[in-house]
Each structure stands twice: as C-alpha cells, then as structure tokens.
PDB file of C-alpha atoms in Angstrom:
ATOM      1  CA  ASP Y   1      66.785 114.721 110.875  1.00 74.00           C
ATOM      2  CA  GLY Y   2      67.551 112.061 108.306  1.00 89.00           C
ATOM      3  CA  LEU Y   3      66.087 109.884 105.548  1.00 94.00           C
ATOM      4  CA  ALA Y   4      66.242 106.333 106.909  1.00 96.00           C
ATOM      5  CA  PHE Y   5      62.893 104.469 106.929  1.00 97.00           C
ATOM      6  CA  LEU Y   6      61.121 101.132 106.910  1.00 98.00           C
ATOM      7  CA  GLY Y   7      58.807 100.551 103.939  1.00 98.00           C
ATOM      8  CA  LEU Y   8      58.010  98.878 100.675  1.00 98.00           C
ATOM      9  CA  SER Y   9      60.174  98.837  97.552  1.00 97.00           C
ATOM     10  CA  LEU Y  10      58.294  99.211  94.278  1.00 97.00           C
ATOM     11  CA  ALA Y  11      61.505  99.436  92.214  1.00 97.00           C
ATOM     12  CA  ARG Y  12      61.307  97.807  88.761  1.00 97.00           C
ATOM     13  CA  LYS Y  13      63.964  97.758  86.029  1.00 96.00           C
ATOM     14  CA  SER Y  14      62.839  99.049  82.652  1.00 97.00           C
ATOM     15  CA  ASP Y  15      64.544  99.496  79.307  1.00 96.00           C
ATOM     16  CA  ARG Y  16      63.177 103.086  79.389  1.00 95.00           C
ATOM     17  CA  GLY Y  17      64.894 103.825  82.674  1.00 96.00           C
ATOM     18  CA  HIS Y  18      68.337 103.752  84.277  1.00 97.00           C
ATOM     19  CA  PRO Y  19      70.393 100.699  83.307  1.00 96.00           C
ATOM     20  CA  GLU Y  20      71.392 100.007  86.913  1.00 97.00           C
ATOM     21  CA  SER Y  21      67.908  99.903  88.306  1.00 97.00           C
ATOM     22  CA  VAL Y  22      66.928  96.706  90.009  1.00 96.00           C
ATOM     23  CA  THR Y  23      63.563  94.848  90.155  1.00 96.00           C
ATOM     24  CA  HIS Y  24      61.941  94.250  93.543  1.00 96.00           C
ATOM     25  CA  GLN Y  25      58.378  93.774  92.243  1.00 96.00           C
ATOM     26  CA  ILE Y  26      56.674  92.879  88.973  1.00 96.00           C
ATOM     27  CA  ALA Y  27      53.071  93.462  90.122  1.00 96.00           C
ATOM     28  CA  PHE Y  28      52.765  97.048  88.821  1.00 97.00           C
ATOM     29  CA  ASP Y  29      54.509  98.810  85.966  1.00 97.00           C
ATOM     30  CA  LEU Y  30      54.538 102.429  87.114  1.00 98.00           C
ATOM     31  CA  ASN Y  31      55.548 103.446  83.616  1.00 97.00           C
ATOM     32  CA  ASP Y  32      51.764 103.218  82.986  1.00 98.00           C
ATOM     33  CA  VAL Y  33      51.082 106.298  85.115  1.00 98.00           C
ATOM     34  CA  ILE Y  34      53.982 108.532  84.176  1.00 97.00           C
ATOM     35  CA  ASP Y  35      54.465 110.943  81.292  1.00 97.00           C
ATOM     36  CA  ARG Y  36      57.949 110.255  79.895  1.00 96.00           C
ATOM     37  CA  ASN Y  37      57.171 111.989  76.609  1.00 95.00           C
ATOM     38  CA  TYR Y  38      55.797 115.080  78.405  1.00 97.00           C
ATOM     39  CA  GLU Y  39      52.577 114.972  76.509  1.00 97.00           C
ATOM     40  CA  TYR Y  40      50.623 116.295  79.553  1.00 98.00           C
ATOM     41  CA  LEU Y  41      53.335 117.902  81.693  1.00 98.00           C
ATOM     42  CA  GLN Y  42      55.621 120.755  80.644  1.00 97.00           C
ATOM     43  CA  SER Y  43      58.173 120.364  83.432  1.00 97.00           C
ATOM     44  CA  THR Y  44      59.235 118.545  86.628  1.00 97.00           C
ATOM     45  CA  ASN Y  45      62.119 119.126  88.966  1.00 97.00           C
ATOM     46  CA  ASP Y  46      65.667 118.001  88.023  1.00 97.00           C
ATOM     47  CA  ASP Y  47      65.096 114.455  89.440  1.00 96.00           C
ATOM     48  CA  GLY Y  48      62.494 113.822  86.744  1.00 97.00           C
ATOM     49  CA  TRP Y  49      60.665 110.440  87.141  1.00 98.00           C
ATOM     50  CA  LEU Y  50      61.514 108.565  90.340  1.00 98.00           C
ATOM     51  CA  VAL Y  51      59.718 105.399  89.315  1.00 98.00           C
ATOM     52  CA  GLY Y  52      59.231 103.200  86.279  1.00 97.00           C
ATOM     53  CA  GLY Y  53      62.944 102.452  86.085  1.00 97.00           C
ATOM     54  CA  GLY Y  54      64.103 105.915  87.034  1.00 97.00           C
ATOM     55  CA  GLU Y  55      65.892 108.423  84.759  1.00 97.00           C
ATOM     56  CA  PRO Y  56      68.240 106.993  82.155  1.00 96.00           C
ATOM     57  CA  GLY Y  57      70.228 110.179  81.487  1.00 94.00           C
ATOM     58  CA  PRO Y  58      71.430 111.366  78.046  1.00 95.00           C
ATOM     59  CA  PRO Y  59      70.584 110.751  75.285  1.00 93.00           C
ATOM     60  CA  LYS Y  60      67.260 109.277  76.427  1.00 93.00           C
ATOM     61  CA  SER Y  61      66.580 112.052  78.985  1.00 94.00           C
ATOM     62  CA  TYR Y  62      68.301 115.127  80.238  1.00 93.00           C
ATOM     63  CA  LYS Y  63      67.241 114.966  83.869  1.00 96.00           C
ATOM     64  CA  LEU Y  64      69.663 113.814  86.545  1.00 96.00           C
ATOM     65  CA  PRO Y  65      70.388 110.127  85.846  1.00 97.00           C
ATOM     66  CA  ALA Y  66      69.101 107.991  88.747  1.00 97.00           C
ATOM     67  CA  LYS Y  67      68.023 104.435  89.405  1.00 97.00           C
ATOM     68  CA  ASP Y  68      64.365 103.616  90.185  1.00 97.00           C
ATOM     69  CA  SER Y  69      63.693 104.561  93.783  1.00 97.00           C
ATOM     70  CA  ALA Y  70      59.936 103.781  93.919  1.00 98.00           C
ATOM     71  CA  HIS Y  71      58.937 103.142  97.536  1.00 98.00           C
ATOM     72  CA  VAL Y  72      56.264 103.517 100.183  1.00 98.00           C
ATOM     73  CA  GLU Y  73      57.357 104.743 103.619  1.00 97.00           C
ATOM     74  CA  ILE Y  74      55.704 102.980 106.566  1.00 97.00           C
ATOM     75  CA  MET Y  75      57.803 104.567 109.299  1.00 97.00           C
ATOM     76  CA  ARG Y  76      60.446 107.221 108.910  1.00 96.00           C
ATOM     77  CA  ILE Y  77      63.310 106.537 111.290  1.00 96.00           C
ATOM     78  CA  GLY Y  78      65.334 109.568 110.313  1.00 94.00           C
ATOM     79  CA  THR Y  79      68.788 108.866 111.614  1.00 95.00           C
ATOM     80  CA  TYR Y  80      70.606 105.866 113.019  1.00 95.00           C
ATOM     81  CA  ASN Y  81      72.000 108.149 115.750  1.00 94.00           C
ATOM     82  CA  PRO Y  82      69.937 107.931 118.981  1.00 93.00           C
ATOM     83  CA  GLU Y  83      71.486 111.189 120.146  1.00 92.00           C
ATOM     84  CA  TRP Y  84      69.794 112.920 117.221  1.00 92.00           C
ATOM     85  CA  GLY Y  85      66.434 111.371 117.897  1.00 91.00           C
ATOM     86  CA  GLY Y  86      66.904 108.235 115.801  1.00 93.00           C
ATOM     87  CA  ILE Y  87      67.375 104.503 116.399  1.00 95.00           C
ATOM     88  CA  SER Y  88      70.526 102.584 115.867  1.00 96.00           C
ATOM     89  CA  GLU Y  89      70.561 100.412 112.757  1.00 97.00           C
ATOM     90  CA  ARG Y  90      71.558  97.416 114.892  1.00 97.00           C
ATOM     91  CA  GLU Y  91      68.476  97.805 117.163  1.00 97.00           C
ATOM     92  CA  ILE Y  92      66.134  98.084 114.181  1.00 97.00           C
ATOM     93  CA  ILE Y  93      67.497  94.940 112.567  1.00 98.00           C
ATOM     94  CA  GLU Y  94      67.338  93.000 115.809  1.00 98.00           C
ATOM     95  CA  VAL Y  95      63.745  93.992 116.409  1.00 98.00           C
ATOM     96  CA  MET Y  96      62.642  93.259 112.833  1.00 98.00           C
ATOM     97  CA  LYS Y  97      64.335  89.819 112.964  1.00 97.00           C
ATOM     98  CA  SER Y  98      63.021  88.916 116.422  1.00 97.00           C
ATOM     99  CA  GLY Y  99      59.398  88.416 115.446  1.00 96.00           C
ATOM    100  CA  LYS Y 100      58.213  91.247 117.712  1.00 97.00           C
ATOM    101  CA  ILE Y 101      56.856  92.999 114.634  1.00 98.00           C
ATOM    102  CA  LEU Y 102      54.370  90.806 112.774  1.00 98.00           C
ATOM    103  CA  ILE Y 103      54.976  91.132 109.027  1.00 98.00           C
ATOM    104  CA  PRO Y 104      52.085  89.731 106.947  1.00 97.00           C
ATOM    105  CA  GLN Y 105      52.352  88.688 103.333  1.00 96.00           C
ATOM    106  CA  ILE Y 106      52.341  92.132 101.674  1.00 96.00           C
ATOM    107  CA  GLU Y 107      49.725  92.465  98.961  1.00 96.00           C
ATOM    108  CA  VAL Y 108      48.864  95.964  97.885  1.00 98.00           C
ATOM    109  CA  LEU Y 109      46.647  97.781  95.397  1.00 98.00           C
ATOM    110  CA  PRO Y 110      47.195 101.389  94.076  1.00 98.00           C
ATOM    111  CA  THR Y 111      43.989 103.267  94.854  1.00 97.00           C
ATOM    112  CA  GLU Y 112      44.555 106.712  93.340  1.00 97.00           C
ATOM    113  CA  VAL Y 113      47.048 108.975  91.535  1.00 98.00           C
ATOM    114  CA  VAL Y 114      46.953 112.506  92.956  1.00 98.00           C
ATOM    115  CA  ALA Y 115      48.737 115.840  93.058  1.00 98.00           C
ATOM    116  CA  ASN Y 116      49.652 116.740  96.641  1.00 96.00           C
ATOM    117  CA  GLY Y 117      49.291 120.123  98.222  1.00 95.00           C
ATOM    118  CA  ASP Y 118      52.739 121.408  97.360  1.00 96.00           C
ATOM    119  CA  LYS Y 119      53.071 124.257  94.844  1.00 96.00           C
ATOM    120  CA  PRO Y 120      54.039 123.007  92.273  1.00 97.00           C
ATOM    121  CA  PRO Y 121      52.810 119.634  93.507  1.00 97.00           C
ATOM    122  CA  GLU Y 122      54.342 116.209  93.743  1.00 98.00           C
ATOM    123  CA  LEU Y 123      52.498 113.437  91.840  1.00 98.00           C
ATOM    124  CA  GLU Y 124      51.792 110.495  94.040  1.00 98.00           C
ATOM    125  CA  VAL Y 125      50.357 106.961  93.807  1.00 98.00           C
ATOM    126  CA  ARG Y 126      48.175 106.353  96.845  1.00 98.00           C
ATOM    127  CA  PHE Y 127      47.785 103.071  98.708  1.00 98.00           C
ATOM    128  CA  ASP Y 128      44.808 103.773 100.950  1.00 96.00           C
ATOM    129  CA  MET Y 129      42.381 101.471 102.747  1.00 95.00           C
ATOM    130  CA  PRO Y 130      39.229 102.258 100.733  1.00 93.00           C
ATOM    131  CA  TYR Y 131      36.890 100.910 103.418  1.00 94.00           C
ATOM    132  CA  GLY Y 132      37.012  99.325 106.838  1.00 94.00           C
ATOM    133  CA  PRO Y 133      37.079  95.674 107.837  1.00 95.00           C
ATOM    134  CA  ASP Y 134      34.049  93.554 108.589  1.00 93.00           C
ATOM    135  CA  PHE Y 135      33.943  93.227 112.404  1.00 91.00           C
ATOM    136  CA  VAL Y 136      31.364  90.423 112.396  1.00 92.00           C
ATOM    137  CA  ASP Y 137      32.348  87.973 109.602  1.00 95.00           C
ATOM    138  CA  ILE Y 138      35.926  86.825 110.237  1.00 92.00           C
ATOM    139  CA  LYS Y 139      35.847  84.958 106.906  1.00 94.00           C
ATOM    140  CA  SER Y 140      35.256  88.197 104.953  1.00 95.00           C
ATOM    141  CA  THR Y 141      38.008  89.596 102.795  1.00 95.00           C
ATOM    142  CA  LEU Y 142      40.118  92.228 104.508  1.00 97.00           C
ATOM    143  CA  PRO Y 143      40.241  95.662 102.810  1.00 96.00           C
ATOM    144  CA  PRO Y 144      43.017  96.373 100.327  1.00 97.00           C
ATOM    145  CA  ASN Y 145      46.265  97.662 101.844  1.00 97.00           C
ATOM    146  CA  TRP Y 146      45.333  96.694 105.428  1.00 97.00           C
ATOM    147  CA  GLN Y 147      48.884  95.379 105.820  1.00 98.00           C
ATOM    148  CA  LEU Y 148      50.386  98.918 105.661  1.00 98.00           C
ATOM    149  CA  ARG Y 149      48.398 100.217 108.628  1.00 97.00           C
ATOM    150  CA  PHE Y 150      48.913  96.919 110.446  1.00 98.00           C
ATOM    151  CA  ILE Y 151      52.709  97.227 110.251  1.00 98.00           C
ATOM    152  CA  HIS Y 152      52.774 100.971 110.755  1.00 97.00           C
ATOM    153  CA  ASN Y 153      50.808 100.819 114.009  1.00 97.00           C
ATOM    154  CA  GLN Y 154      53.007  98.023 115.371  1.00 97.00           C
ATOM    155  CA  LEU Y 155      56.124 100.002 114.580  1.00 97.00           C
ATOM    156  CA  PHE Y 156      54.747 103.111 116.209  1.00 96.00           C
ATOM    157  CA  LYS Y 157      53.771 101.241 119.327  1.00 95.00           C
ATOM    158  CA  HIS Y 158      57.159  99.573 119.612  1.00 96.00           C
ATOM    159  CA  PHE Y 159      59.564 102.476 118.740  1.00 95.00           C
ATOM    160  CA  TYR Y 160      59.321 105.825 120.584  1.00 90.00           C
ATOM    161  CA  ASN Y 161      62.215 107.741 119.001  1.00 87.00           C
ATOM    162  CA  PRO Y 162      61.525 111.506 118.551  1.00 87.00           C
ATOM    163  CA  SER Y 163      62.244 111.525 114.811  1.00 85.00           C
ATOM    164  CA  ARG Y 164      59.722 108.829 113.868  1.00 87.00           C
ATOM    165  CA  PHE Y 165      56.853 109.780 111.607  1.00 87.00           C
ATOM    166  CA  CYS Y 166      55.153 108.696 108.366  1.00 91.00           C
ATOM    167  CA  PRO Y 167      54.988 111.340 105.638  1.00 87.00           C
ATOM    168  CA  GLY Y 168      51.587 111.253 103.886  1.00 87.00           C
ATOM    169  CA  ALA Y 169      50.678 107.732 104.771  1.00 88.00           C
ATOM    170  CA  PHE Y 170      50.674 105.827 102.400  1.00 96.00           C
ATOM    171  CA  HIS Y 171      52.034 106.897  99.060  1.00 97.00           C
ATOM    172  CA  SER Y 172      54.795 106.556  96.450  1.00 98.00           C
ATOM    173  CA  THR Y 173      56.022 109.780  94.875  1.00 98.00           C
ATOM    174  CA  ILE Y 174      56.195 109.707  91.072  1.00 97.00           C
ATOM    175  CA  THR Y 175      57.833 113.093  90.468  1.00 98.00           C
ATOM    176  CA  ARG Y 176      58.199 116.512  92.111  1.00 98.00           C
ATOM    177  CA  LYS Y 177      57.295 120.040  91.017  1.00 98.00           C
ATOM    178  CA  ALA Y 178      54.900 118.825  88.339  1.00 98.00           C
ATOM    179  CA  GLU Y 179      53.589 121.569  86.093  1.00 98.00           C
ATOM    180  CA  PHE Y 180      50.984 120.711  83.463  1.00 98.00           C
ATOM    181  CA  ARG Y 181      50.718 122.274  79.999  1.00 98.00           C
ATOM    182  CA  SER Y 182      47.113 123.318  80.693  1.00 98.00           C
ATOM    183  CA  GLU Y 183      44.120 122.398  82.805  1.00 97.00           C
ATOM    184  CA  GLN Y 184      42.893 120.255  79.971  1.00 98.00           C
ATOM    185  CA  HIS Y 185      46.200 118.381  79.830  1.00 98.00           C
ATOM    186  CA  LYS Y 186      46.027 117.899  83.606  1.00 98.00           C
ATOM    187  CA  GLU Y 187      42.486 116.494  83.317  1.00 98.00           C
ATOM    188  CA  ALA Y 188      43.578 114.146  80.511  1.00 98.00           C
ATOM    189  CA  TYR Y 189      46.590 112.909  82.502  1.00 98.00           C
ATOM    190  CA  PHE Y 190      44.464 111.959  85.504  1.00 98.00           C
ATOM    191  CA  SER Y 191      41.882 110.343  83.274  1.00 98.00           C
ATOM    192  CA  MET Y 192      44.678 108.212  81.798  1.00 98.00           C
ATOM    193  CA  CYS Y 193      45.747 107.245  85.340  1.00 98.00           C
ATOM    194  CA  ASP Y 194      42.185 106.356  86.323  1.00 98.00           C
ATOM    195  CA  ALA Y 195      42.000 103.965  83.334  1.00 98.00           C
ATOM    196  CA  VAL Y 196      45.205 102.263  84.498  1.00 98.00           C
ATOM    197  CA  LEU Y 197      43.899 102.071  88.107  1.00 98.00           C
ATOM    198  CA  LYS Y 198      40.737 100.381  86.892  1.00 97.00           C
ATOM    199  CA  LYS Y 199      42.808  97.790  85.075  1.00 97.00           C
ATOM    200  CA  TRP Y 200      44.862  97.114  88.227  1.00 97.00           C
ATOM    201  CA  MET Y 201      41.711  96.871  90.332  1.00 96.00           C
ATOM    202  CA  LEU Y 202      40.461  94.026  88.085  1.00 96.00           C
ATOM    203  CA  THR Y 203      43.251  91.800  89.448  1.00 94.00           C
ATOM    204  CA  GLY Y 204      43.023  93.134  93.044  1.00 96.00           C
ATOM    205  CA  PRO Y 205      45.839  93.367  95.581  1.00 97.00           C
ATOM    206  CA  ARG Y 206      49.067  91.748  94.441  1.00 96.00           C
ATOM    207  CA  PRO Y 207      52.273  90.649  96.230  1.00 96.00           C
ATOM    208  CA  LEU Y 208      55.437  92.580  95.695  1.00 96.00           C
ATOM    209  CA  ASN Y 209      57.622  89.819  94.366  1.00 94.00           C
ATOM    210  CA  ALA Y 210      60.558  90.032  91.951  1.00 91.00           C
ATOM    211  CA  ASN Y 211      59.481  87.003  89.887  1.00 87.00           C
ATOM    212  CA  PRO Y 212      56.285  84.933  89.550  1.00 82.00           C
ATOM    213  CA  VAL Y 213      57.521  81.963  91.659  1.00 80.00           C
ATOM    214  CA  GLU Y 214      58.533  83.994  94.661  1.00 78.00           C
ATOM    215  CA  ASN Y 215      56.146  84.373  97.621  1.00 75.00           C
ATOM    216  CA  LYS Y 216      58.088  86.491 100.089  1.00 81.00           C
ATOM    217  CA  SER Y 217      56.632  89.969  99.831  1.00 94.00           C
ATOM    218  CA  GLY Y 218      57.833  91.788 102.903  1.00 96.00           C
ATOM    219  CA  ILE Y 219      59.397  95.126 103.900  1.00 96.00           C
ATOM    220  CA  TRP Y 220      62.783  96.825 103.544  1.00 97.00           C
ATOM    221  CA  LEU Y 221      65.048  99.025 105.654  1.00 98.00           C
ATOM    222  CA  PHE Y 222      66.280 101.974 103.601  1.00 98.00           C
ATOM    223  CA  THR Y 223      69.178 104.308 104.525  1.00 97.00           C
ATOM    224  CA  ASP Y 224      67.510 106.664 102.036  1.00 96.00           C
ATOM    225  CA  ARG Y 225      65.137 106.087  99.081  1.00 96.00           C
ATOM    226  CA  THR Y 226      67.987 105.027  96.845  1.00 95.00           C
ATOM    227  CA  LYS Y 227      69.562 102.558  99.278  1.00 96.00           C
ATOM    228  CA  PRO Y 228      67.456  99.601 100.475  1.00 97.00           C
ATOM    229  CA  THR Y 229      69.875  97.648 102.696  1.00 97.00           C
ATOM    230  CA  HIS Y 230      67.968  94.927 104.581  1.00 97.00           C
ATOM    231  CA  PHE Y 231      64.926  92.836 103.621  1.00 96.00           C
ATOM    232  CA  PHE Y 232      62.568  91.335 106.157  1.00 97.00           C
ATOM    233  CA  PRO Y 233      60.330  88.570 104.852  1.00 96.00           C
ATOM    234  CA  PRO Y 234      56.846  87.822 106.171  1.00 96.00           C
ATOM    235  CA  ASN Y 235      56.610  86.074 109.530  1.00 96.00           C
ATOM    236  CA  PHE Y 236      52.830  86.363 109.957  1.00 97.00           C
ATOM    237  CA  LEU Y 237      51.538  84.189 107.125  1.00 95.00           C
ATOM    238  CA  PRO Y 238      48.074  83.600 105.655  1.00 95.00           C
ATOM    239  CA  PRO Y 239      45.350  82.545 105.965  1.00 95.00           C
ATOM    240  CA  TYR Y 240      44.052  85.540 107.907  1.00 96.00           C
ATOM    241  CA  ASP Y 241      40.510  84.359 108.471  1.00 95.00           C
ATOM    242  CA  THR Y 242      41.092  82.429 111.735  1.00 96.00           C
ATOM    243  CA  GLU Y 243      39.641  84.010 114.891  1.00 95.00           C
ATOM    244  CA  GLU Y 244      43.049  84.419 116.522  1.00 96.00           C
ATOM    245  CA  LYS Y 245      44.677  86.097 113.559  1.00 97.00           C
ATOM    246  CA  ARG Y 246      41.647  88.247 112.805  1.00 96.00           C
ATOM    247  CA  GLN Y 247      41.557  89.542 116.333  1.00 96.00           C
ATOM    248  CA  ILE Y 248      45.240  90.458 116.178  1.00 97.00           C
ATOM    249  CA  ILE Y 249      44.744  92.282 112.861  1.00 97.00           C
ATOM    250  CA  LEU Y 250      41.729  94.213 114.051  1.00 96.00           C
ATOM    251  CA  SER Y 251      43.374  95.223 117.252  1.00 95.00           C
ATOM    252  CA  TYR Y 252      45.919  97.217 115.222  1.00 96.00           C
ATOM    253  CA  ILE Y 253      44.104  98.515 112.170  1.00 95.00           C
ATOM    254  CA  THR Y 254      41.175  99.987 114.148  1.00 93.00           C
ATOM    255  CA  GLN Y 255      43.531 102.659 115.504  1.00 92.00           C
ATOM    256  CA  GLU Y 256      45.126 105.607 113.726  1.00 92.00           C
ATOM    257  CA  TRP Y 257      48.150 107.730 114.619  1.00 91.00           C
ATOM    258  CA  ASP Y 258      47.331 111.442 114.616  1.00 90.00           C
ATOM    259  CA  GLU Y 259      50.427 113.319 113.384  1.00 86.00           C
ATOM    260  CA  LYS Y 260      49.035 116.645 114.704  1.00 87.00           C
ATOM    261  CA  THR Y 261      48.422 115.590 118.323  1.00 89.00           C
ATOM    262  CA  LEU Y 262      51.037 112.828 118.314  1.00 86.00           C
ATOM    263  CA  SER Y 263      48.534 110.446 119.843  1.00 90.00           C
ATOM    264  CA  TRP Y 264      46.316 107.480 118.917  1.00 92.00           C
ATOM    265  CA  LYS Y 265      42.727 107.907 117.863  1.00 93.00           C
ATOM    266  CA  LYS Y 266      39.913 105.647 116.772  1.00 92.00           C
ATOM    267  CA  ALA Y 267      40.245 104.911 113.104  1.00 90.00           C
ATOM    268  CA  GLU Y 268      37.533 106.275 110.768  1.00 88.00           C
ATOM    269  CA  PHE Y 269      36.898 104.314 107.611  1.00 86.00           C
ATOM    270  CA  PRO Y 270      35.249 105.426 104.401  1.00 84.00           C
ATOM    271  CA  GLU Y 271      31.854 103.883 103.668  1.00 79.00           C
ATOM    272  CA  LYS Y 272      32.167 100.757 101.558  1.00 75.00           C
ATOM    273  CA  LYS Y 273      30.568 101.094  98.154  1.00 68.00           C
ATOM    274  CA  ARG Y 274      29.516  97.865  96.507  1.00 58.00           C
ATOM    275  CA  ALA Y 275      29.244  98.401  92.814  1.00 49.00           C
ATOM    276  CA  VAL Y 276      27.797  96.042  90.231  1.00 42.00           C
ATOM    277  CA  VAL Y 277      29.638  96.898  87.056  1.00 43.00           C
ATOM    278  CA  ALA Y 278      28.647  95.552  83.667  1.00 42.00           C
ATOM    279  CA  ALA Y 279      31.540  93.629  82.155  1.00 43.00           C
ATOM    280  CA  PRO Y 280      32.588  94.615  78.689  1.00 44.00           C
ATOM    281  CA  ALA Y 281      30.921  92.630  75.902  1.00 44.00           C
ATOM    282  CA  VAL Y 282      33.084  90.168  74.054  1.00 43.00           C
ATOM    283  CA  GLY Y 283      35.114  92.022  71.508  1.00 43.00           C
ATOM    284  CA  HIS Y 284      34.822  95.401  73.250  1.00 43.00           C
ATOM    285  CA  ASN Y 285      38.007  97.372  73.600  1.00 46.00           C
ATOM    286  CA  PHE Y 286      39.170  97.546  77.222  1.00 42.00           C
ATOM    287  CA  MET Y 287      39.814 101.307  76.923  1.00 43.00           C
ATOM    288  CA  GLU Y 288      36.219 101.868  75.814  1.00 45.00           C
ATOM    289  CA  TRP Y 289      34.982 100.178  78.966  1.00 44.00           C
ATOM    290  CA  CYS Y 290      37.185 101.900  81.453  1.00 49.00           C
ATOM    291  CA  GLY Y 291      37.386 105.210  79.615  1.00 50.00           C
ATOM    292  CA  ASN Y 292      39.701 106.691  77.025  1.00 49.00           C
ATOM    293  CA  PRO Y 293      41.107 109.923  78.571  1.00 47.00           C
ATOM    294  CA  ILE Y 294      41.601 111.710  75.273  1.00 45.00           C
ATOM    295  CA  GLU Y 295      38.110 110.977  74.009  1.00 47.00           C
ATOM    296  CA  ALA Y 296      36.670 111.940  77.391  1.00 47.00           C
ATOM    297  CA  LEU Y 297      38.572 115.232  77.181  1.00 48.00           C
ATOM    298  CA  LEU Y 298      37.164 115.971  73.749  1.00 42.00           C
ATOM    299  CA  GLY Y 299      33.659 114.924  74.764  1.00 46.00           C
ATOM    300  CA  VAL Y 300      33.277 112.171  72.144  1.00 43.00           C
ATOM    301  CA  ARG Y 301      33.116 109.109  74.394  1.00 41.00           C
ATOM    302  CA  GLY Y 302      30.153 107.010  73.404  1.00 41.00           C
ATOM    303  CA  ALA Y 303      27.325 106.467  75.798  1.00 40.00           C
ATOM    304  CA  ASP Y 304      27.453 102.764  75.247  1.00 43.00           C
ATOM    305  CA  ALA Y 305      31.049 102.731  76.641  1.00 42.00           C
ATOM    306  CA  LYS Y 306      29.938 103.902  80.027  1.00 42.00           C
ATOM    307  CA  PRO Y 307      29.675 101.029  82.571  1.00 43.00           C
ATOM    308  CA  ALA Y 308      26.296 100.433  84.067  1.00 41.00           C
ATOM    309  CA  GLU Y 309      26.528 100.740  87.819  1.00 42.00           C
ATOM    310  CA  THR Y 310      24.338 100.385  90.818  1.00 42.00           C
ATOM    311  CA  THR Y 311      25.684 101.274  94.249  1.00 41.00           C
ATOM    312  CA  GLU Y 312      24.738  99.963  97.657  1.00 43.00           C
ATOM    313  CA  THR Y 313      26.417 101.863 100.469  1.00 42.00           C
ATOM    314  CA  THR Y 314      27.048 100.361 103.894  1.00 42.00           C
ATOM    315  CA  GLY Y 315      28.536 102.220 106.866  1.00 44.00           C
ATOM    316  CA  THR Y 316      31.615 100.756 108.536  1.00 47.00           C
ATOM    317  CA  SER Y 317      32.838 101.726 111.995  1.00 46.00           C
ATOM    318  CA  ALA Y 318      35.463 100.618 114.394  1.00 48.00           C
TER     319      ALA Y 318
END
C-alpha cells in the first residue's frame, strides 16, 4: 500500500490559506465552494480544508496547518517498491517522458460538488464526463473532462502493477468528516455550490496553468497529495478534430475500467441534454439568474429569476 499517484494539481495560493502554498492553476478558486466561516458546517476532521490555499493555522484557524493539496487522482501507483505491488519511480518517469502515454492539453470543468458515501462524508468536487462523444461528426466538440479518462485508460493499459487503482474517478476532496449544522444548512451549502458551478460552466473547460500566458497544462507525479515531484507537459497537442487524432481519442474513452471485476467494459455515457437557457437581462444580478441559495432556502426567490429552459435529449452510445 502507499499514496503515490499520477494526477492533476489544483493547488492555488490564497491569502486565506497556508503561507507556503503554491499555485499550479488559476482557472478555479476552490475557496468559492468551501465554508471557511463554518456558516453551513459545524465540524470537519482535523485536516480542515484541503483546498483553497489549505489551512493557515493559528490565529486564522485552529485546524492542522497544511499547504493546499488540491488534486485529482488519475492512477494510484501506491508504492515505488515493485516487491510491494508498486512501480519504481524511475520506470514511471521514463515511461511518462518517452511519449508512450499521450498527454493532451488538460482542460477541465468541475461538474458537481457532492458528499460521498462515507459517514460522516467527504465533500468532493467532481470532474465527470457529462455526456459521450459524437461518433459521427469529428469536428464536434469533445465532452468536458474527456482528457481524464483518455489518460487514465492509457495508464491502466500500460501499467499492470497490483496496487494500481483510481479512487472515485474523478474527484478532488475538499474536506473529510463533514457534518452540517442542519439539513437546511446542508441544502443551502449545496445550493451555493450549484451557483458557483453555473458560473464556471459559462466559461467552459479551462487549462490548469499557473499564469495567463502559460499553455502547458499537463499532469503530475505525486509521492503523496502534499508532494508533487515531477511535471509532465502535454505531448498530444490540439487541434483534436482531425480524423487520426479523433480515432485515437475515441479508441480510449469508449472503454471503462471496472474496479469490481478488474476488467474493461464498454463505456456507458449519460444522455446529452441540450438546454436553451435565457440569458440574464442587462442589469440583472448574476446571483438572481443562477439562484441565490439563501433565498431559495427561505422560499423567497422570485419567479422571474428562474431561467427559461427547453430540453432536447439525445441518446449517446459507444
């Protein structure tokens, strides 16, 4: 067993977090979906908030001081000791630098904030593929977060070490042992998160770069969640709408690894919902359009603030 993995770093320095935190991406400020003032939650475990700059320690907080360790695991390696079921660090680095694993330009979009099945639960930001790819039109836009499954499946087809797996593909843990003040506070918290997700969806998938002029959003090798040690930049660059590249992409993302049977299966995709959403009128407050969680909780949200929507559903299959 062990904690080494390949994945994404979502770390971002914040004046509200640990002073030694570093910034690996500026696309998403995860402070927007955490509750530092404990308005909604009454407690978390002693690690506190793992994202948004981490925990600063006294006098700003009295959880264990820790740097931002926001990340998304793509493949858990476990240990660098092959005798314990792992892979040597040297072999991983050689493979990742060799070009055998195609690393696209990573652009991701948070799709949901959820409480997992633990009791008390972890709070997680999900990075799911909300629908499947278009198998006919190669010029069509690929679904958000396709790059995660694309890399994951390549890694699982290349490495066969016993300790490899991917815990809860694909998510970033916000905090652990989250207990809410009440069911109403829980509802209000997730309504707040939904409003933030809608805002992020307006801009779509974004690269994980440390500054606006960079364009090298790739993946990291971590010894554990607090220690990213090696960065691997993209080697499979856009555009992704050529026939050759689209065939390569589809050959990987149309399969899914079954953690229960430890075998490959045909990927099943949610149906794509195409929504026509009325844009907010000039002068409208954004929160009125996407929903104010406190007003929603109290039942006072105006009917005119609700977006008009028509939905056309199309089935997608592999």
